[in-house]
Amino acid sequence: MTIRVLLVDDQPLLRTGFRLILEAEPDITVVGQAGDGKDAQEQTRALLPDVVLMDIRMPGVDGIEATRRIVREAASGAHVPKVLVLTTFDLDEYIVEALRAGASGFLLKDVPPDELVQAIRVVADGDAIVAPSVTRRLLDRFAAKLPSAYQESTPARLDRLTERELEVLKLIAKGMSNAEIAAKLVVSETTVKTHVGNVLTKLGLRDRVQAVVLAYETGLITPGALP
C-alpha cells in the first residue's frame, strides 16, 4: 500500500525538505502541499491523503483549527485521514489542544528523517505517536490544566477493563510501544494489540493518544510517573 501524504507548513523550505525525505521511500508519496490551515482542509477534501503532516503555527487558520475541521469533516464521510502534528519545544502549550482537536500524534520539527518516516507509517496503520520524552514534558507541565470531564464517569468506565487491560492502559500511558509492552508482559505483540483494541473500545477512545490523556485525567498515571 502506498501512503498518501499532504504536507502542511507555511515555510516552503521545510515542505521541500520533508518532501525530499518522504518521496525517497517506496511506500510513501506526497500528494500535495498547503501553506495554511484553510488550504489544508480544502486539499484534504480534494486529494484524500492518508496522513496530513500538520504544522501548528500558521497564518489565518492555524494547525489546531485545521485539524479540528479535518477530523470533524472526516467523521461524516468514508475517508478518515490521520493528522500528525509538527511542533517545537517552545510551542508545547499547543499540543494538548491539537490532540483534543483529533490529531493522532505529534513530532518535533527536528525529528530525524528515519523517525519521521516511521511515524507516518505507524499513524497510517491506525496507531498513534506518543513519544515518551515529549509526552512526559507536556503532561507534567499541563496535566493540572486538563479538563476534568472524565472525573465523574471514569470509575465505572475503568471497571469495564480486566486486570490485564488496566495494566496495558498504564503501560500505554507511559508511552510504551506494543513491542515494549509485549516484552514487559512476556506475551506476543498480537496479544498486546488485542488488549489495546479492547481498552480503546471499552472506554470509547479513538486512539492511544486519548488513552494517555484519560490515564492522566483519572489519576491512573500522575505527572512524573513516566520512566
Coordinates of N, CA and C in Angstrom, one line a residue:
M1 N 0.8 -1.2 0.0 CA 0.0 0.0 0.0 C 0.9 1.2 0.0
T2 N 0.5 2.2 -0.8 CA 1.3 3.5 -0.9 C 0.5 4.5 0.1
I3 N 1.3 5.1 1.0 CA 0.7 6.0 1.9 C 0.8 7.4 1.3
R4 N -0.4 8.0 1.2 CA -0.6 9.3 0.5 C -0.5 10.4 1.6
V5 N 0.5 11.3 1.5 CA 0.7 12.3 2.5 C 0.5 13.8 1.9
L6 N -0.1 14.6 2.8 CA -0.3 16.0 2.5 C 0.6 16.8 3.4
L7 N 1.5 17.6 2.9 CA 2.4 18.4 3.8 C 1.8 19.8 4.0
V8 N 1.7 20.2 5.3 CA 1.1 21.5 5.6 C 2.0 22.3 6.5
D9 N 2.6 23.4 5.9 CA 3.5 24.2 6.7 C 3.6 25.5 5.9
D10 N 3.7 26.6 6.6 CA 3.8 27.9 6.0 C 5.2 28.3 5.5
Q11 N 6.2 27.4 5.7 CA 7.5 27.6 5.3 C 7.9 26.7 4.1
P12 N 8.0 27.2 2.9 CA 8.2 26.4 1.7 C 9.5 25.5 1.8
L13 N 10.5 26.0 2.4 CA 11.8 25.3 2.5 C 11.6 24.0 3.4
L14 N 10.8 24.1 4.4 CA 10.5 23.0 5.3 C 9.7 21.9 4.5
R15 N 8.7 22.4 3.8 CA 7.9 21.5 3.0 C 8.7 20.8 2.0
T16 N 9.6 21.5 1.3 CA 10.5 20.9 0.3 C 11.4 19.8 1.0
G17 N 11.9 20.1 2.2 CA 12.8 19.2 2.9 C 12.0 17.9 3.2
F18 N 10.8 18.1 3.8 CA 10.0 16.9 4.1 C 9.7 16.1 2.9
R19 N 9.4 16.8 1.8 CA 9.0 16.1 0.6 C 10.2 15.2 0.1
L20 N 11.4 15.8 0.1 CA 12.5 15.0 -0.4 C 12.8 13.8 0.5
I21 N 12.6 13.9 1.8 CA 12.7 12.8 2.7 C 11.7 11.7 2.4
L22 N 10.4 12.1 2.3 CA 9.3 11.2 2.2 C 9.3 10.5 0.8
E23 N 9.6 11.2 -0.3 CA 9.5 10.6 -1.6 C 10.6 9.7 -1.9
A24 N 11.6 9.7 -1.0 CA 12.7 8.7 -1.2 C 12.3 7.3 -0.7
E25 N 11.1 7.2 -0.1 CA 10.6 6.0 0.4 C 9.7 5.3 -0.6
P26 N 9.8 4.0 -0.9 CA 9.0 3.4 -1.9 C 7.5 3.3 -1.6
D27 N 7.1 3.4 -0.3 CA 5.7 3.2 0.1 C 5.1 4.5 0.5
I28 N 5.7 5.6 0.2 CA 5.1 6.9 0.6 C 5.2 7.9 -0.6
T29 N 4.1 8.6 -0.9 CA 4.0 9.6 -1.9 C 3.4 10.9 -1.4
V30 N 4.0 12.0 -1.7 CA 3.4 13.3 -1.3 C 2.4 13.8 -2.4
V31 N 1.2 13.8 -2.0 CA 0.1 14.2 -3.0 C -0.1 15.7 -3.1
G32 N 0.3 16.4 -2.1 CA 0.1 17.9 -2.2 C 0.7 18.6 -1.0
Q33 N 0.7 19.9 -1.1 CA 1.3 20.8 -0.1 C 0.3 21.9 0.1
A34 N 0.3 22.4 1.4 CA -0.5 23.6 1.7 C 0.3 24.5 2.7
G35 N 0.0 25.8 2.6 CA 0.7 26.8 3.4 C -0.1 27.3 4.5
D36 N -1.3 26.9 4.7 CA -2.2 27.3 5.8 C -3.3 26.3 6.0
G37 N -4.0 26.5 7.2 CA -5.0 25.6 7.5 C -6.2 25.5 6.6
K38 N -6.6 26.6 6.1 CA -7.7 26.6 5.2 C -7.4 25.8 3.9
D39 N -6.2 26.1 3.4 CA -5.8 25.3 2.2 C -5.7 23.8 2.5
A40 N -5.2 23.5 3.7 CA -5.1 22.1 4.1 C -6.4 21.4 4.1
Q41 N -7.4 22.1 4.6 CA -8.8 21.5 4.7 C -9.3 21.2 3.3
E42 N -9.1 22.2 2.4 CA -9.6 22.1 1.0 C -8.8 21.0 0.3
Q43 N -7.5 20.9 0.5 CA -6.7 19.9 -0.2 C -7.0 18.5 0.3
T44 N -7.3 18.4 1.6 CA -7.6 17.1 2.2 C -8.9 16.6 1.6
R45 N -9.8 17.5 1.4 CA -11.1 17.1 0.8 C -10.9 16.7 -0.7
A46 N -10.0 17.3 -1.4 CA -9.8 17.1 -2.8 C -8.9 15.9 -3.1
L47 N -7.8 15.8 -2.3 CA -6.8 14.8 -2.6 C -6.9 13.5 -1.8
L48 N -7.7 13.5 -0.7 CA -7.9 12.3 0.1 C -6.6 11.7 0.6
P49 N -5.7 12.4 1.3 CA -4.5 11.8 1.8 C -4.8 10.9 2.9
D50 N -3.8 10.0 3.1 CA -3.9 9.1 4.3 C -3.5 9.7 5.5
V51 N -2.4 10.6 5.4 CA -1.8 11.3 6.5 C -1.6 12.7 6.2
V52 N -2.0 13.6 7.1 CA -1.7 15.0 6.9 C -0.7 15.4 7.9
L53 N 0.5 15.8 7.4 CA 1.6 16.3 8.3 C 1.4 17.8 8.5
M54 N 1.0 18.1 9.7 CA 0.4 19.4 10.0 C 1.3 20.3 10.9
D55 N 1.7 21.5 10.5 CA 2.3 22.5 11.3 C 1.2 23.1 12.2
I56 N 1.6 23.6 13.4 CA 0.7 24.2 14.3 C 0.5 25.7 14.0
R57 N 1.6 26.5 14.0 CA 1.5 27.9 13.9 C 1.6 28.3 12.5
M58 N 0.5 28.8 11.9 CA 0.4 29.3 10.5 C -0.5 30.5 10.5
P59 N -0.4 31.3 9.5 CA -1.2 32.5 9.3 C -2.7 32.0 9.0
G60 N -3.6 32.9 9.4 CA -5.0 32.5 9.1 C -5.5 31.4 9.9
V61 N -5.9 30.3 9.3 CA -6.4 29.1 10.1 C -5.2 28.4 10.5
D62 N -5.0 28.2 11.8 CA -3.8 27.5 12.3 C -4.0 26.0 12.3
G63 N -2.9 25.3 12.7 CA -3.0 23.8 12.6 C -4.0 23.2 13.5
I64 N -4.2 23.8 14.6 CA -5.2 23.2 15.6 C -6.6 23.3 15.0
E65 N -7.0 24.4 14.5 CA -8.3 24.6 14.0 C -8.4 23.8 12.7
A66 N -7.4 23.7 11.9 CA -7.4 22.9 10.7 C -7.6 21.4 11.0
T67 N -6.9 21.0 12.0 CA -7.0 19.6 12.5 C -8.5 19.3 12.9
R68 N -9.0 20.2 13.7 CA -10.4 20.1 14.2 C -11.4 20.0 13.0
R69 N -11.2 20.8 12.0 CA -12.1 20.8 10.9 C -12.0 19.5 10.0
I70 N -10.7 19.1 9.8 CA -10.5 17.9 9.0 C -11.1 16.7 9.7
V71 N -10.8 16.5 11.0 CA -11.3 15.4 11.7 C -12.9 15.4 11.8
R72 N -13.4 16.6 12.0 CA -14.9 16.7 12.1 C -15.5 16.3 10.7
E73 N -14.9 16.8 9.6 CA -15.5 16.5 8.3 C -15.3 15.1 8.0
A74 N -14.2 14.5 8.4 CA -13.9 13.1 8.1 C -14.9 12.2 8.8
A75 N -15.4 12.6 10.0 CA -16.3 11.8 10.8 C -17.6 11.5 10.0
S76 N -17.9 12.4 9.1 CA -19.2 12.3 8.4 C -19.0 11.6 7.0
G77 N -17.8 11.2 6.7 CA -17.6 10.5 5.4 C -16.8 9.2 5.6
A78 N -16.5 8.6 4.4 CA -15.9 7.3 4.4 C -14.4 7.4 4.6
H79 N -13.8 8.5 4.1 CA -12.4 8.7 4.2 C -12.0 9.5 5.5
V80 N -11.1 8.8 6.2 CA -10.7 9.4 7.5 C -9.1 9.5 7.5
P81 N -8.6 10.7 7.1 CA -7.2 10.9 7.2 C -6.7 11.0 8.6
K82 N -5.4 10.7 8.8 CA -4.8 10.8 10.1 C -4.0 12.1 10.1
V83 N -4.0 12.9 11.2 CA -3.3 14.1 11.3 C -2.1 13.9 12.3
L84 N -0.9 14.2 11.7 CA 0.3 14.1 12.5 C 0.8 15.5 12.7
V85 N 0.8 16.0 13.9 CA 1.2 17.4 14.1 C 2.7 17.6 14.4
L86 N 3.2 18.7 13.8 CA 4.6 19.1 14.0 C 4.7 20.3 15.0
T87 N 5.7 20.2 15.8 CA 5.8 21.3 16.8 C 7.3 21.5 17.2
T88 N 7.6 22.5 18.0 CA 8.9 22.7 18.6 C 8.6 22.9 20.1
F89 N 9.7 22.7 20.9 CA 9.5 22.7 22.3 C 8.9 24.0 22.8
D90 N 9.2 25.1 22.1 CA 8.7 26.4 22.6 C 7.2 26.6 22.3
L91 N 6.6 25.6 21.6 CA 5.2 25.6 21.3 C 4.4 24.5 22.1
D92 N 5.0 24.0 23.2 CA 4.4 23.0 23.9 C 2.9 23.2 24.3
E93 N 2.6 24.4 24.6 CA 1.3 24.7 25.1 C 0.2 24.4 24.1
Y94 N 0.5 24.2 22.8 CA -0.5 24.0 21.8 C -0.8 22.5 21.6
I95 N 0.1 21.6 22.2 CA 0.0 20.2 21.8 C -1.3 19.6 22.4
V96 N -1.6 19.8 23.6 CA -2.8 19.2 24.2 C -4.0 19.6 23.4
E97 N -4.1 20.9 23.0 CA -5.2 21.3 22.2 C -5.2 20.6 20.8
A98 N -4.1 20.4 20.2 CA -4.0 19.7 19.0 C -4.5 18.3 19.1
L99 N -4.1 17.6 20.2 CA -4.6 16.2 20.4 C -6.1 16.2 20.7
R100 N -6.6 17.2 21.4 CA -8.0 17.2 21.6 C -8.8 17.5 20.4
A101 N -8.1 18.2 19.4 CA -8.8 18.5 18.2 C -8.9 17.3 17.3
G102 N -8.2 16.2 17.6 CA -8.3 15.0 16.9 C -7.0 14.5 16.2
A103 N -5.8 15.1 16.5 CA -4.6 14.7 16.0 C -4.2 13.3 16.5
S104 N -3.6 12.5 15.6 CA -3.2 11.2 16.0 C -1.8 11.1 16.7
G105 N -1.2 12.3 16.8 CA 0.1 12.3 17.5 C 0.9 13.5 17.1
F106 N 2.1 13.6 17.6 CA 2.9 14.8 17.3 C 4.4 14.4 17.3
L107 N 5.1 15.3 16.5 CA 6.5 15.1 16.3 C 7.2 16.5 16.5
L108 N 8.5 16.5 16.9 CA 9.2 17.7 16.9 C 9.7 18.0 15.5
K109 N 9.9 19.2 15.1 CA 10.3 19.6 13.8 C 11.7 19.1 13.4
D110 N 12.5 18.9 14.4 CA 13.9 18.4 14.2 C 14.0 16.9 14.3
V111 N 12.8 16.2 14.1 CA 12.8 14.8 14.2 C 13.8 14.2 13.1
P112 N 14.6 13.2 13.4 CA 15.4 12.5 12.4 C 14.6 12.0 11.3
P113 N 15.1 12.0 10.1 CA 14.3 11.5 8.9 C 13.7 10.1 9.1
D114 N 14.5 9.2 9.6 CA 14.0 7.8 9.8 C 12.8 7.8 10.7
E115 N 12.9 8.6 11.8 CA 11.7 8.6 12.7 C 10.5 9.3 12.1
L116 N 10.7 10.3 11.3 CA 9.6 10.9 10.6 C 8.9 9.9 9.7
V117 N 9.7 9.1 9.0 CA 9.1 8.1 8.0 C 8.4 7.1 8.8
Q118 N 9.0 6.6 9.9 CA 8.3 5.5 10.7 C 7.1 6.0 11.3
A119 N 7.1 7.3 11.8 CA 5.9 7.8 12.4 C 4.7 7.9 11.4
I120 N 5.0 8.3 10.2 CA 3.9 8.3 9.2 C 3.4 7.0 8.9
R121 N 4.2 6.0 8.9 CA 3.8 4.6 8.7 C 2.9 4.1 9.8
V122 N 3.3 4.4 11.0 CA 2.6 4.0 12.2 C 1.2 4.6 12.2
V123 N 1.2 5.9 12.0 CA -0.1 6.6 12.0 C -1.0 6.2 10.9
A124 N -0.5 5.9 9.7 CA -1.3 5.5 8.6 C -1.9 4.1 8.8
D125 N -1.2 3.3 9.7 CA -1.6 2.0 10.0 C -2.7 2.0 11.1
G126 N -3.1 3.2 11.6 CA -4.2 3.3 12.5 C -3.7 3.5 14.0
D127 N -2.4 3.5 14.2 CA -1.9 3.7 15.6 C -1.7 5.2 15.8
A128 N -1.1 5.5 16.9 CA -0.8 6.9 17.3 C 0.6 7.1 17.8
I129 N 1.2 8.3 17.6 CA 2.5 8.5 18.1 C 2.5 9.2 19.4
V130 N 3.0 8.6 20.4 CA 3.1 9.2 21.7 C 4.6 9.0 22.2
A131 N 5.4 10.0 21.8 CA 6.8 9.9 22.2 C 7.0 10.1 23.7
P132 N 7.6 9.1 24.4 CA 7.7 9.2 25.8 C 8.3 10.5 26.4
S133 N 9.4 10.9 25.8 CA 10.1 12.1 26.3 C 9.3 13.3 26.2
V134 N 8.6 13.5 25.0 CA 7.8 14.7 24.8 C 6.5 14.6 25.6
T135 N 5.9 13.4 25.7 CA 4.7 13.2 26.5 C 5.0 13.5 28.0
R136 N 6.1 13.1 28.5 CA 6.4 13.5 29.9 C 6.5 15.0 30.1
R137 N 7.2 15.6 29.2 CA 7.4 17.1 29.3 C 6.0 17.8 29.2
L138 N 5.2 17.4 28.3 CA 3.9 18.0 28.1 C 2.9 17.8 29.3
L139 N 2.8 16.5 29.6 CA 1.8 16.2 30.6 C 2.2 16.6 32.0
D140 N 3.5 16.5 32.3 CA 4.0 17.0 33.6 C 3.7 18.5 33.7
R141 N 3.8 19.2 32.6 CA 3.5 20.7 32.7 C 2.1 21.0 32.6
F142 N 1.3 20.3 31.9 CA -0.1 20.7 31.7 C -1.2 19.8 32.3
A143 N -0.8 18.7 32.9 CA -1.8 17.8 33.5 C -2.8 18.5 34.4
A144 N -2.4 19.4 35.2 CA -3.3 20.1 36.1 C -4.3 21.0 35.3
K145 N -4.0 21.3 34.1 CA -4.9 22.2 33.3 C -5.8 21.4 32.4
L146 N -5.6 20.1 32.4 CA -6.5 19.3 31.5 C -7.9 19.3 32.1
P147 N -8.9 19.4 31.2 CA -10.3 19.4 31.7 C -10.6 18.1 32.5
S148 N -11.5 18.2 33.5 CA -11.8 17.1 34.4 C -13.1 16.4 34.0
A149 N -13.5 16.5 32.8 CA -14.8 15.9 32.4 C -15.0 14.5 32.7
Y150 N -13.9 13.7 32.8 CA -14.0 12.3 33.0 C -14.1 12.0 34.5
Q151 N -13.9 12.9 35.4 CA -13.7 12.5 36.8 C -15.0 11.9 37.3
E152 N -16.2 12.3 36.9 CA -17.4 11.8 37.5 C -17.7 10.4 36.9
S153 N -17.4 10.2 35.6 CA -17.9 8.9 34.9 C -16.8 7.9 34.8
T154 N -15.5 8.3 35.1 CA -14.4 7.4 34.8 C -14.4 6.1 35.6
P155 N -14.7 6.1 37.0 CA -14.6 4.9 37.7 C -15.4 3.7 37.1
A156 N -16.6 4.0 36.7 CA -17.4 3.0 36.1 C -16.8 2.5 34.8
R157 N -16.3 3.5 34.0 CA -15.7 3.1 32.7 C -14.5 2.2 32.9
L158 N -13.6 2.5 33.9 CA -12.4 1.7 34.2 C -12.8 0.4 34.7
D159 N -13.9 0.3 35.4 CA -14.4 -1.0 35.9 C -14.7 -2.0 34.8
R160 N -14.8 -1.5 33.6 CA -15.1 -2.4 32.4 C -13.9 -3.1 32.0
L161 N -12.7 -2.7 32.4 CA -11.5 -3.3 32.0 C -11.1 -4.5 32.9
T162 N -10.5 -5.5 32.3 CA -10.0 -6.6 33.0 C -8.7 -6.1 33.7
E163 N -8.2 -6.9 34.6 CA -6.9 -6.5 35.3 C -5.8 -6.4 34.3
R164 N -5.7 -7.3 33.3 CA -4.6 -7.2 32.3 C -4.8 -6.0 31.4
E165 N -6.1 -5.7 31.1 CA -6.3 -4.5 30.2 C -6.0 -3.2 30.9
L166 N -6.2 -3.2 32.2 CA -5.9 -2.0 33.0 C -4.4 -1.8 33.1
E167 N -3.7 -2.9 33.2 CA -2.2 -2.9 33.2 C -1.7 -2.4 31.9
V168 N -2.3 -2.9 30.8 CA -1.9 -2.4 29.4 C -2.1 -0.9 29.3
L169 N -3.3 -0.4 29.8 CA -3.6 1.0 29.7 C -2.5 1.8 30.4
K170 N -2.0 1.4 31.6 CA -1.0 2.1 32.3 C 0.3 2.1 31.5
L171 N 0.6 1.0 30.8 CA 1.8 1.0 30.0 C 1.7 1.9 28.8
I172 N 0.5 1.9 28.2 CA 0.3 2.8 27.1 C 0.5 4.2 27.5
A173 N 0.0 4.6 28.7 CA 0.1 5.9 29.2 C 1.6 6.3 29.5
K174 N 2.4 5.3 29.7 CA 3.8 5.6 29.9 C 4.6 5.7 28.6
G175 N 3.8 5.7 27.5 CA 4.4 5.9 26.2 C 5.1 4.6 25.6
M176 N 4.8 3.5 26.1 CA 5.4 2.2 25.6 C 4.7 1.8 24.3
S177 N 5.5 1.2 23.4 CA 5.0 0.7 22.1 C 4.5 -0.7 22.4
N178 N 3.8 -1.3 21.4 CA 3.3 -2.6 21.5 C 4.4 -3.6 21.8
A179 N 5.5 -3.4 21.1 CA 6.6 -4.4 21.3 C 7.2 -4.3 22.7
E180 N 7.3 -3.1 23.2 CA 7.8 -2.9 24.6 C 6.8 -3.5 25.6
I181 N 5.5 -3.3 25.4 CA 4.6 -3.9 26.3 C 4.6 -5.4 26.2
A182 N 4.7 -5.9 25.0 CA 4.8 -7.4 24.9 C 6.0 -8.0 25.6
A183 N 7.1 -7.3 25.5 CA 8.4 -7.7 26.2 C 8.2 -7.7 27.7
K184 N 7.6 -6.6 28.2 CA 7.4 -6.4 29.7 C 6.4 -7.5 30.2
L185 N 5.3 -7.7 29.5 CA 4.3 -8.7 30.0 C 4.6 -10.1 29.6
V186 N 5.6 -10.3 28.7 CA 6.0 -11.6 28.2 C 4.9 -12.3 27.5
V187 N 4.3 -11.5 26.5 CA 3.3 -12.1 25.7 C 3.6 -11.6 24.2
S188 N 2.8 -12.1 23.3 CA 3.1 -11.7 21.9 C 2.5 -10.3 21.6
E189 N 3.1 -9.7 20.5 CA 2.6 -8.4 20.1 C 1.1 -8.5 19.6
T190 N 0.7 -9.7 19.1 CA -0.7 -9.9 18.7 C -1.6 -9.8 19.9
T191 N -1.2 -10.4 21.0 CA -1.9 -10.4 22.2 C -2.1 -9.0 22.7
V192 N -1.0 -8.2 22.6 CA -1.0 -6.8 23.1 C -1.9 -6.0 22.2
K193 N -1.9 -6.2 20.9 CA -2.8 -5.5 20.0 C -4.3 -5.7 20.4
T194 N -4.5 -7.0 20.7 CA -5.9 -7.3 21.1 C -6.3 -6.6 22.4
H195 N -5.4 -6.6 23.4 CA -5.7 -5.9 24.6 C -5.9 -4.4 24.4
V196 N -5.0 -3.8 23.6 CA -5.1 -2.4 23.3 C -6.5 -2.1 22.6
G197 N -6.8 -2.9 21.6 CA -8.1 -2.7 21.0 C -9.3 -2.8 21.9
N198 N -9.2 -3.7 22.9 CA -10.3 -3.9 23.9 C -10.4 -2.7 24.8
V199 N -9.2 -2.1 25.2 CA -9.2 -1.0 26.0 C -9.8 0.2 25.3
L200 N -9.4 0.5 24.1 CA -10.0 1.6 23.4 C -11.5 1.5 23.1
T201 N -11.9 0.2 22.8 CA -13.3 0.0 22.6 C -14.2 0.2 23.8
K202 N -13.7 -0.4 24.9 CA -14.5 -0.4 26.2 C -14.6 1.0 26.7
L203 N -13.5 1.8 26.5 CA -13.5 3.2 27.1 C -14.0 4.2 26.1
G204 N -14.3 3.8 24.9 CA -14.9 4.7 23.9 C -13.8 5.7 23.4
L205 N -12.6 5.3 23.3 CA -11.5 6.2 22.9 C -11.1 6.0 21.5
R206 N -10.6 7.0 20.8 CA -10.3 7.0 19.4 C -8.9 6.3 19.2
D207 N -7.9 6.6 20.0 CA -6.6 6.0 19.8 C -5.8 6.1 21.1
R208 N -4.5 5.8 21.0 CA -3.6 5.7 22.2 C -3.4 7.1 22.8
V209 N -3.5 8.1 22.0 CA -3.3 9.5 22.5 C -4.4 9.8 23.5
Q210 N -5.6 9.5 23.1 CA -6.7 9.8 24.1 C -6.6 8.9 25.3
A211 N -6.0 7.7 25.1 CA -5.8 6.8 26.3 C -4.8 7.4 27.3
V212 N -3.7 8.1 26.7 CA -2.8 8.7 27.6 C -3.4 9.9 28.4
V213 N -4.2 10.7 27.7 CA -4.8 11.8 28.4 C -5.8 11.3 29.4
L214 N -6.6 10.3 29.1 CA -7.6 9.8 30.0 C -6.9 9.2 31.3
A215 N -5.7 8.6 31.1 CA -5.0 8.0 32.2 C -4.5 9.1 33.2
Y216 N -4.1 10.2 32.6 CA -3.7 11.4 33.5 C -4.9 12.0 34.2
E217 N -6.0 12.2 33.4 CA -7.2 12.8 33.9 C -7.8 12.0 35.1
T218 N -7.7 10.7 35.0 CA -8.3 9.9 36.0 C -7.4 9.6 37.2
G219 N -6.1 10.0 37.1 CA -5.2 9.7 38.2 C -4.5 8.4 38.1
L220 N -4.8 7.6 37.0 CA -4.2 6.3 36.8 C -2.7 6.4 36.7
I221 N -2.3 7.5 36.0 CA -0.9 7.9 35.9 C -0.8 9.3 36.3
T222 N 0.2 9.7 37.1 CA 0.4 11.0 37.6 C 1.6 11.7 37.0
P223 N 1.6 13.0 36.9 CA 2.8 13.7 36.4 C 4.1 13.2 37.1
G224 N 5.1 12.9 36.4 CA 6.4 12.4 36.9 C 6.5 10.9 37.0
A225 N 5.4 10.2 36.6 CA 5.4 8.8 36.7 C 6.0 8.1 35.5
L226 N 6.3 8.8 34.4 CA 6.9 8.2 33.3 C 8.3 7.9 33.5
P227 N 8.9 6.8 32.9 CA 10.3 6.4 33.2 C 11.2 7.3 32.5

